[in-house]
mmCIF file of C-alpha atoms in Angstrom:
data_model
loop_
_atom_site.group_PDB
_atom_site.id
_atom_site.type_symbol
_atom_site.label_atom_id
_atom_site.label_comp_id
_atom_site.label_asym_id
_atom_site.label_seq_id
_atom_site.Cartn_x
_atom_site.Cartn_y
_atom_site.Cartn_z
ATOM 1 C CA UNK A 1 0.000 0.000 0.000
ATOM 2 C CA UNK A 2 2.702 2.554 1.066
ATOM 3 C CA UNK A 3 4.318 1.541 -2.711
ATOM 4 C CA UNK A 4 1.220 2.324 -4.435
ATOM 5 C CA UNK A 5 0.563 5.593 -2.497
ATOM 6 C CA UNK A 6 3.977 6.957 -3.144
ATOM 7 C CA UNK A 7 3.169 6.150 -6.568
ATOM 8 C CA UNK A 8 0.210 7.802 -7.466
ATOM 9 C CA UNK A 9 1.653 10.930 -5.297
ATOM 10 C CA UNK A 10 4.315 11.214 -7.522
ATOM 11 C CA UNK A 11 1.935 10.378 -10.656
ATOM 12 C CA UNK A 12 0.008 13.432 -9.506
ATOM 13 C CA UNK A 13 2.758 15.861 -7.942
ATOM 14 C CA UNK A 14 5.103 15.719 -10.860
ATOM 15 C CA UNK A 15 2.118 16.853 -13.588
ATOM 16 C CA UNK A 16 1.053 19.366 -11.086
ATOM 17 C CA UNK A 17 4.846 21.056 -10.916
ATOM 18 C CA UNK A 18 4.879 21.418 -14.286
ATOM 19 C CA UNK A 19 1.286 22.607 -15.029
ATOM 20 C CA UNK A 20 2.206 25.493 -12.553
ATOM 21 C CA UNK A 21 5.517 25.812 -13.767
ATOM 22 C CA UNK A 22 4.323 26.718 -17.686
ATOM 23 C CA UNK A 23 0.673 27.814 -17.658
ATOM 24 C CA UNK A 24 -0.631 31.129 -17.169
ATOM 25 C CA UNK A 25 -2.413 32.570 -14.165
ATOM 26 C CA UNK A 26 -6.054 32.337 -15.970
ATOM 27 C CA UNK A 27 -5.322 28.782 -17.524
ATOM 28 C CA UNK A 28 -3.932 27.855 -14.334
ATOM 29 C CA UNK A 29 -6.857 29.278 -11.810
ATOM 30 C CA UNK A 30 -8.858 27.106 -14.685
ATOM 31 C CA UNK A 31 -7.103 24.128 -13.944
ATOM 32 C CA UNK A 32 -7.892 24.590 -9.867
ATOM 33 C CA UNK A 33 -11.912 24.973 -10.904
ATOM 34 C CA UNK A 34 -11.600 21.371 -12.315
ATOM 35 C CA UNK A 35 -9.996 20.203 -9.405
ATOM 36 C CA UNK A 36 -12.536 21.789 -6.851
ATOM 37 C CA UNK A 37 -15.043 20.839 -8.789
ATOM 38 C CA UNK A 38 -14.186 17.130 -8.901
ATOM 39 C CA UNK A 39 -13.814 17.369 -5.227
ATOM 40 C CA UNK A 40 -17.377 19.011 -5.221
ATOM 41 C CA UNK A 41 -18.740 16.095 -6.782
ATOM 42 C CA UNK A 42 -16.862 13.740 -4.319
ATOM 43 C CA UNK A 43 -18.115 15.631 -1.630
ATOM 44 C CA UNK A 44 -22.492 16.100 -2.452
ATOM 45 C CA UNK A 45 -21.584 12.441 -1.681
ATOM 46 C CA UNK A 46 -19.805 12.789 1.522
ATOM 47 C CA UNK A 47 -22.997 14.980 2.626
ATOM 48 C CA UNK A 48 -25.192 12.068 2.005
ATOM 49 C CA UNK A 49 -26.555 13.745 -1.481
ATOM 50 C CA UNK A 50 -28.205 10.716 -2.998
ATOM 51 C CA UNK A 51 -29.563 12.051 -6.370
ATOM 52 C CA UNK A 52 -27.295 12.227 -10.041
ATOM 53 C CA UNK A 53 -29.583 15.333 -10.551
ATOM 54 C CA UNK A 54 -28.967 17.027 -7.124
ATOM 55 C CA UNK A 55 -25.801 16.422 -7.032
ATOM 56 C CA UNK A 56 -24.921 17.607 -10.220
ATOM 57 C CA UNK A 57 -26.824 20.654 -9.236
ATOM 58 C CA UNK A 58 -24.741 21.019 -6.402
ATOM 59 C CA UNK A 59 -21.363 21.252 -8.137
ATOM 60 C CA UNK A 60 -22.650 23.748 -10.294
ATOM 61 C CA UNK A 61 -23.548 25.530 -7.816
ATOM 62 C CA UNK A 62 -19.560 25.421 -6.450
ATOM 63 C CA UNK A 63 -18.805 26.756 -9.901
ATOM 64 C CA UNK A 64 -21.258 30.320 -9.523
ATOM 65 C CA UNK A 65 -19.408 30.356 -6.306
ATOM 66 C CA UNK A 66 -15.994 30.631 -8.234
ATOM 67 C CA UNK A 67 -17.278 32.577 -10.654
ATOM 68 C CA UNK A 68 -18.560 35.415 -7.946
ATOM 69 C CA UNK A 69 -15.598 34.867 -6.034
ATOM 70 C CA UNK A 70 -13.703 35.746 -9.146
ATOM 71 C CA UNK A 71 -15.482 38.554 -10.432
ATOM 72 C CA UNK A 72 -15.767 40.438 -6.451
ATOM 73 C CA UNK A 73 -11.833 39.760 -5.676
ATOM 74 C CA UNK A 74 -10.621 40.674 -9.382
ATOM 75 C CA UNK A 75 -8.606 38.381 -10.115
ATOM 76 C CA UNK A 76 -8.397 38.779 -13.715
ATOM 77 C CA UNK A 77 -6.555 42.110 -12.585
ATOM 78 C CA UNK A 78 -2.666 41.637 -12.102
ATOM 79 C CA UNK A 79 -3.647 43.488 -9.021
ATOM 80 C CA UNK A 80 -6.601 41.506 -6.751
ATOM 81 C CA UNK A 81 -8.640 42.744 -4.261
ATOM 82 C CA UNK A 82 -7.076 41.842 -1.471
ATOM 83 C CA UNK A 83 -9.434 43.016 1.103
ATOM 84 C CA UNK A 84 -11.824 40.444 -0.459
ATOM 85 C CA UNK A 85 -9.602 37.644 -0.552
ATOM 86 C CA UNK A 86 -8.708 37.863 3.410
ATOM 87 C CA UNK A 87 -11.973 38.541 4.756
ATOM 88 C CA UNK A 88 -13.043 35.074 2.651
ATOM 89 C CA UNK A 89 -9.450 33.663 4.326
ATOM 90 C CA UNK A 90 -10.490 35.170 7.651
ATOM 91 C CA UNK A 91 -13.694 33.096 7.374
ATOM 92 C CA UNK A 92 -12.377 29.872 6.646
ATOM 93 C CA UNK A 93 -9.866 30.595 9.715
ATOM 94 C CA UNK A 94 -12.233 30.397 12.268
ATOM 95 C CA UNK A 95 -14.031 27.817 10.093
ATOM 96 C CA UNK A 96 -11.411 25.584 10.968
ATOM 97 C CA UNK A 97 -11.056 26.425 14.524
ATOM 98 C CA UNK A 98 -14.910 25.296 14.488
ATOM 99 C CA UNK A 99 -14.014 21.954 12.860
ATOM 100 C CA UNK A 100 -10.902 21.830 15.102
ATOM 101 C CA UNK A 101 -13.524 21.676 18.261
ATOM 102 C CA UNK A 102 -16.173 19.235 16.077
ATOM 103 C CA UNK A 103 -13.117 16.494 15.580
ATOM 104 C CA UNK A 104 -12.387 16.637 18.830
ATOM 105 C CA UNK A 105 -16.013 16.439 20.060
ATOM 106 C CA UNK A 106 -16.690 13.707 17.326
ATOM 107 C CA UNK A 107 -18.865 11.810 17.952
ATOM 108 C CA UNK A 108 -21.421 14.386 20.005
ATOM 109 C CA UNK A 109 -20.764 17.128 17.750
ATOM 110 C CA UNK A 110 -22.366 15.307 15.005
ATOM 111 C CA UNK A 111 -25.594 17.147 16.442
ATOM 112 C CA UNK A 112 -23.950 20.169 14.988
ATOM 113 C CA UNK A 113 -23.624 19.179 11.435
ATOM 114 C CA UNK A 114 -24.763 15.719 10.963
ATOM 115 C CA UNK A 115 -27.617 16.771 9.212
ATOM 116 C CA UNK A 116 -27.123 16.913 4.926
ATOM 117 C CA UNK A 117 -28.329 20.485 4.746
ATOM 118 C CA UNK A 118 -25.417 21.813 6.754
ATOM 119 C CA UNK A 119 -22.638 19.162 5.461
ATOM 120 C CA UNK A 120 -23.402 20.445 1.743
ATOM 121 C CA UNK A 121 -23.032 24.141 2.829
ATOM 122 C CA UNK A 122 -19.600 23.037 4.532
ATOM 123 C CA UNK A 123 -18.756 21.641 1.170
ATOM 124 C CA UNK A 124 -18.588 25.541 0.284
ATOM 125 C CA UNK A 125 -16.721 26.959 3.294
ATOM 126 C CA UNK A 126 -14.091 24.390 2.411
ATOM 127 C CA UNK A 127 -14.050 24.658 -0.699
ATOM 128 C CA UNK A 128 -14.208 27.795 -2.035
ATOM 129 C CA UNK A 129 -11.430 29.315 0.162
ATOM 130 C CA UNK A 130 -8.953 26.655 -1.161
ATOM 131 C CA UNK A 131 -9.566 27.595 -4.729
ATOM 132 C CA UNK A 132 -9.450 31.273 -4.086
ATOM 133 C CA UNK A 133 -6.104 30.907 -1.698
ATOM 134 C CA UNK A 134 -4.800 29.272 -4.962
ATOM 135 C CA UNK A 135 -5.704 31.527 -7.781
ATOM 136 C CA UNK A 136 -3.957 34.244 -5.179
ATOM 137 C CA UNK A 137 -0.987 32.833 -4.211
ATOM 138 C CA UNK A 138 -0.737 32.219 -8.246
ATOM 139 C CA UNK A 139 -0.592 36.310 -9.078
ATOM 140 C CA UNK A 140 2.010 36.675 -6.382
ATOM 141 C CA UNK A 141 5.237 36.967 -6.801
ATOM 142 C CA UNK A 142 6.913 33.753 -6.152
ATOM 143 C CA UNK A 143 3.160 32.436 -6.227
ATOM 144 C CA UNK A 144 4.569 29.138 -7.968
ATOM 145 C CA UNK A 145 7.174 28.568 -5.628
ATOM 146 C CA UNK A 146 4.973 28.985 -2.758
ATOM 147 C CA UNK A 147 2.297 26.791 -3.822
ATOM 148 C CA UNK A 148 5.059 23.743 -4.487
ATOM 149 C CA UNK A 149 6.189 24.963 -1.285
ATOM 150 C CA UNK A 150 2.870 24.097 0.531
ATOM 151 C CA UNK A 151 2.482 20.700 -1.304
ATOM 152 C CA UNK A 152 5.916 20.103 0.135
ATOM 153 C CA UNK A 153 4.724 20.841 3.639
ATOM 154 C CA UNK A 154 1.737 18.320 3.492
ATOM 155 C CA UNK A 155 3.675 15.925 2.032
ATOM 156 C CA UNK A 156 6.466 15.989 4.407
ATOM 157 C CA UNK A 157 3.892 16.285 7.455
ATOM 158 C CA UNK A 158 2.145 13.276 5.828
ATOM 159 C CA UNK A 159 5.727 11.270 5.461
ATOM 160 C CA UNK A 160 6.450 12.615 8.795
ATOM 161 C CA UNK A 161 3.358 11.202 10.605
ATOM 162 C CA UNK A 162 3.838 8.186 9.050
ATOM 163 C CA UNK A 163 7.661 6.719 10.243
ATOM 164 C CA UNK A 164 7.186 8.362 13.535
ATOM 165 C CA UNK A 165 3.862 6.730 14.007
ATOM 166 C CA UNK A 166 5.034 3.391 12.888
ATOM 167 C CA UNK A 167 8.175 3.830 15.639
ATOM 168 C CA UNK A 168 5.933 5.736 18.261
ATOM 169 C CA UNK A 169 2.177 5.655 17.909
ATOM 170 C CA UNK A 170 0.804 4.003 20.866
ATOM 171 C CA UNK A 171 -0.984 7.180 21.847
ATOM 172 C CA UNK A 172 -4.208 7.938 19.328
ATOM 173 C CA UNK A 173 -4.833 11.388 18.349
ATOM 174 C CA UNK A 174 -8.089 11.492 17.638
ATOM 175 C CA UNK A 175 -9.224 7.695 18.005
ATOM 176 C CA UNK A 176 -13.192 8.272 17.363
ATOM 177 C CA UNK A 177 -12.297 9.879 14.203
ATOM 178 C CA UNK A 178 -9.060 8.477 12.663
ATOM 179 C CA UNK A 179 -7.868 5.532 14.641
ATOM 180 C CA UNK A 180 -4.964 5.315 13.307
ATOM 181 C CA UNK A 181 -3.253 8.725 13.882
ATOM 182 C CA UNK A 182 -1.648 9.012 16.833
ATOM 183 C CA UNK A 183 0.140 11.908 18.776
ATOM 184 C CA UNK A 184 3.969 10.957 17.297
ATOM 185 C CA UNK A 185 2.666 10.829 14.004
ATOM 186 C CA UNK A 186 1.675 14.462 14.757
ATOM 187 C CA UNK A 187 4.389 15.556 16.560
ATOM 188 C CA UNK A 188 6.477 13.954 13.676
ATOM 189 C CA UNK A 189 4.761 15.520 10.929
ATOM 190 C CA UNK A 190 5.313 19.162 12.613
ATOM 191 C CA UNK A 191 9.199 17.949 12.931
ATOM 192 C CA UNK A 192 9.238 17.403 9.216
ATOM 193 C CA UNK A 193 7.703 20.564 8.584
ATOM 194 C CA UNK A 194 10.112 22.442 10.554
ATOM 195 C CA UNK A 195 13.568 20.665 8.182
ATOM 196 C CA UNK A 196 11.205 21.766 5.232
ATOM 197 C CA UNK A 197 11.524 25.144 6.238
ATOM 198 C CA UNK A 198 15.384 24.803 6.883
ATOM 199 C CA UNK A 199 15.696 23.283 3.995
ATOM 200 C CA UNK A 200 14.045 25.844 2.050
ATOM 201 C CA UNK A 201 15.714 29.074 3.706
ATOM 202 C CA UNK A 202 19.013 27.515 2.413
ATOM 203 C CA UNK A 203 17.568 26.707 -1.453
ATOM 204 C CA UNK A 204 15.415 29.142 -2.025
ATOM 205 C CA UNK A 205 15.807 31.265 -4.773
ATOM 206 C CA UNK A 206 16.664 35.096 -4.107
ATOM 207 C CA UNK A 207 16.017 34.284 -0.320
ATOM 208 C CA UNK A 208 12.660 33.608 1.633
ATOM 209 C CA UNK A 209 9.983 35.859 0.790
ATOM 210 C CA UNK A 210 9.604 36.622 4.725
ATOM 211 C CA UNK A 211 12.005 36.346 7.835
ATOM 212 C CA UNK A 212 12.648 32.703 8.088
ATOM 213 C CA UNK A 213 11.152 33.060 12.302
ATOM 214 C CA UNK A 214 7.919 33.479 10.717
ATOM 215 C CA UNK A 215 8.112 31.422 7.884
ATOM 216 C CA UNK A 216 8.942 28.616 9.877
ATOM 217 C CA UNK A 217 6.263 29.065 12.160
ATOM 218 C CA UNK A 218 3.748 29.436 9.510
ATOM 219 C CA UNK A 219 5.042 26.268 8.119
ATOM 220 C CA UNK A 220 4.433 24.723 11.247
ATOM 221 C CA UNK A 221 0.619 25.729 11.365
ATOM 222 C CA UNK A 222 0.029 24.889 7.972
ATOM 223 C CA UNK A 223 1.621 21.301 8.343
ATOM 224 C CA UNK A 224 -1.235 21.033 11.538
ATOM 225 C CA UNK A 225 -3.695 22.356 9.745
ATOM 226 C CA UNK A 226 -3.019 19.827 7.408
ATOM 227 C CA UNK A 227 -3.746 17.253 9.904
ATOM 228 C CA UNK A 228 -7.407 19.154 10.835
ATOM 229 C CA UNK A 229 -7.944 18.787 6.792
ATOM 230 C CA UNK A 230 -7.680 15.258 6.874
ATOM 231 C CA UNK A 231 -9.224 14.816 10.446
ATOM 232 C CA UNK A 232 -12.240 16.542 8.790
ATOM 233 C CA UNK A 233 -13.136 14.415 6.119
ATOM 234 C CA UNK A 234 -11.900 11.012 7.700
ATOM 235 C CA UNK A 235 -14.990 12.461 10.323
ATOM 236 C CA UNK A 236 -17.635 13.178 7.781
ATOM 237 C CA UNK A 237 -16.409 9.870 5.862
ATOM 238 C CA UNK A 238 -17.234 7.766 9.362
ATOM 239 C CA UNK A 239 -20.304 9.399 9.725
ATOM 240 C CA UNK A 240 -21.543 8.720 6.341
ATOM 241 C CA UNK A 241 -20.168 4.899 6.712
ATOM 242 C CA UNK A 242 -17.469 4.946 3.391
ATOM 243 C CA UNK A 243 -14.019 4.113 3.437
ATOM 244 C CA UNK A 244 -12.668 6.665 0.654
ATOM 245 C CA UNK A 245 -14.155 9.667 -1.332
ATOM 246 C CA UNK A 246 -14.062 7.921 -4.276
ATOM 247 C CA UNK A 247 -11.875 5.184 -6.650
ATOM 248 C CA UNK A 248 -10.518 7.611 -8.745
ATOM 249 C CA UNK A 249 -6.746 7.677 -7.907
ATOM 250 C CA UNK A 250 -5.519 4.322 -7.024
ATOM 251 C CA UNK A 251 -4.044 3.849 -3.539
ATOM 252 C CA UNK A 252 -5.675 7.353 -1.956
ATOM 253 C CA UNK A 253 -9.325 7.233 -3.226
ATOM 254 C CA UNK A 254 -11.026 9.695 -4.348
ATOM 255 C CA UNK A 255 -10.105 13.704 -5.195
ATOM 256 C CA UNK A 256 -11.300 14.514 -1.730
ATOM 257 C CA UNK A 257 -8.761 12.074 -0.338
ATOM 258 C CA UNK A 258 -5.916 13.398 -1.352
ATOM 259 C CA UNK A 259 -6.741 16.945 -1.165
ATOM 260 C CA UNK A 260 -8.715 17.146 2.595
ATOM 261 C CA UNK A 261 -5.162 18.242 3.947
ATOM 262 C CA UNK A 262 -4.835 20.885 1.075
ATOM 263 C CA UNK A 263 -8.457 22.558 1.596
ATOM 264 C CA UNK A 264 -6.945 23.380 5.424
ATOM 265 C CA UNK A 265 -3.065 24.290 4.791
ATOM 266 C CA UNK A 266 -3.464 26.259 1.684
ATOM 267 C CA UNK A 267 -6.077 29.079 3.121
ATOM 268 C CA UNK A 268 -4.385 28.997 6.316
ATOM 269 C CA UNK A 269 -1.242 29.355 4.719
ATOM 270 C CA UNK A 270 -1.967 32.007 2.225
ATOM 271 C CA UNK A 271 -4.217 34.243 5.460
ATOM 272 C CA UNK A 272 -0.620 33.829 7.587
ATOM 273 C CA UNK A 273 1.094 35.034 4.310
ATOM 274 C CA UNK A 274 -1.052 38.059 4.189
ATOM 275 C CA UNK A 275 -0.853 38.533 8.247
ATOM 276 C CA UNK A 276 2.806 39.053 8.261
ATOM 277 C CA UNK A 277 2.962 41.377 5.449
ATOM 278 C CA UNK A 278 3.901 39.559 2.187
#
């Protein structure tokens, strides 16, 4: 399994560094709407959406959000509206320090949000930020380097947890949710993280963007945000009684499963970005 994972990551990462490497900022914020919308799809599923129809319906409905999200932050200006872009980031912050306290309450918070209704309207709060995080970081400069950058940090976190939980992980993180996680996994991850960030004040080109305190630290929250990403859906997945988003990536599931730590570290990431000054 760990062969076949590290396989299709690779299958996936490589095309990915390339596509942002040579397309343009319009063809590439294209290429993010496909995504997001394939991980729409996956998730009208994931809120117990039954119905072709609705749920068709429902990830067109993640596409007008896109489209207004586009049009009110300007991005087709070389200059977005960045006012708009971090009070949507400032939402999904607290969004996730709500989910942060529904993981840990899982399974009584499912009172909360067990109900379809408010799962599909979570489907937009997670969403919609990711994609818009993206398109930004994208117009920045640097933008490419920084987006690789955060792939980098969930991958490492995700390595990370892995060999430290394998050597370590007798205590569970978050056992009702994810059974398998444990606290040296976590710890692990954030250790990888951290050498990420060392390793990239030392290689990257022209210097870090910000003072490498900060960008350390913000590497750091992003790599456990990561972890709430994945927490998140592995919840919503046990709740709805499935195993993966979907089959369409061999060894992680579906779209959803593979990006769940993405739709938490890249908003975060971008709002600490902004924070700091950048």
């Amino acid at each position: 399994m760990l062969k076949q994972r590290i396989i299709t990551a690779i299958a996936i990462v490589v095309p990915l560094v390339l596509l942002l490497a040579v397309l343009e900022p319009i063809a590439l914020m294209v290429l993010f709407a496909a995504i997001v919308l394939g991980a729409a799809w996956e998730w009208s599923d994931l809120s117990g959406i039954g119905s072709l129809v609705l749920r068709a319906l429902y990830t067109l409905a993640m596409a007008a959000g896109m489209g207004v999200l586009f049009l009110e932050s300007n991005l087709s200006s070389v200059v977005p509206d960045s006012e708009v872009i971090r009070d949507v980031l400032h939402i999904a912050g607290v969004w996730w320090a709500i989910a942060l306290l529904w993981v840990m309450g899982y399974p009584g918070s499912a009172r909360l949000w067990g109900n379809l209704a408010v799962r599909a309207l979570l489907g937009f709060v997670v969403l919609l930020p990711t994609w818009l995080a993206l398109c930004y970081l994208r117009l920045q400069g640097q933008g490419v380097l920084l987006i690789i950058y955060v792939l980098l940090v969930v991958i490492a976190a995700d390595v990370g947890a892995y060999f430290a939980g394998r050597a370590w992980g007798k205590s569970k993180l978050a056992v009702n949710v994810s059974p398998n996680k444990s606290w040296a996994g976590f710890w692990g991850g954030l250790a990888a993280s951290q050498a990420l960030a060392l390793a990239a004040a030392m290689l990257w080109p022209g210097g870090l963007p910000v003072a490498l305190v900060p960008f350390m630290v913000l590497s750091g929250i992003a790599s456990l945000a990561s972890v709430l990403g994945d927490l998140l859906e592995s919840m919503f997945k046990r709740h709805r009684g499935i195993k993966d988003s979907g089959n369409l990536l061999p060894g992680h599931g579906g779209l959803l499963d593979r990006l769940d730590s993405l739709t938490a570290a890249i908003p975060v990431f971008t709002l600490g970005m902004m924070l700091i000054g950048w």
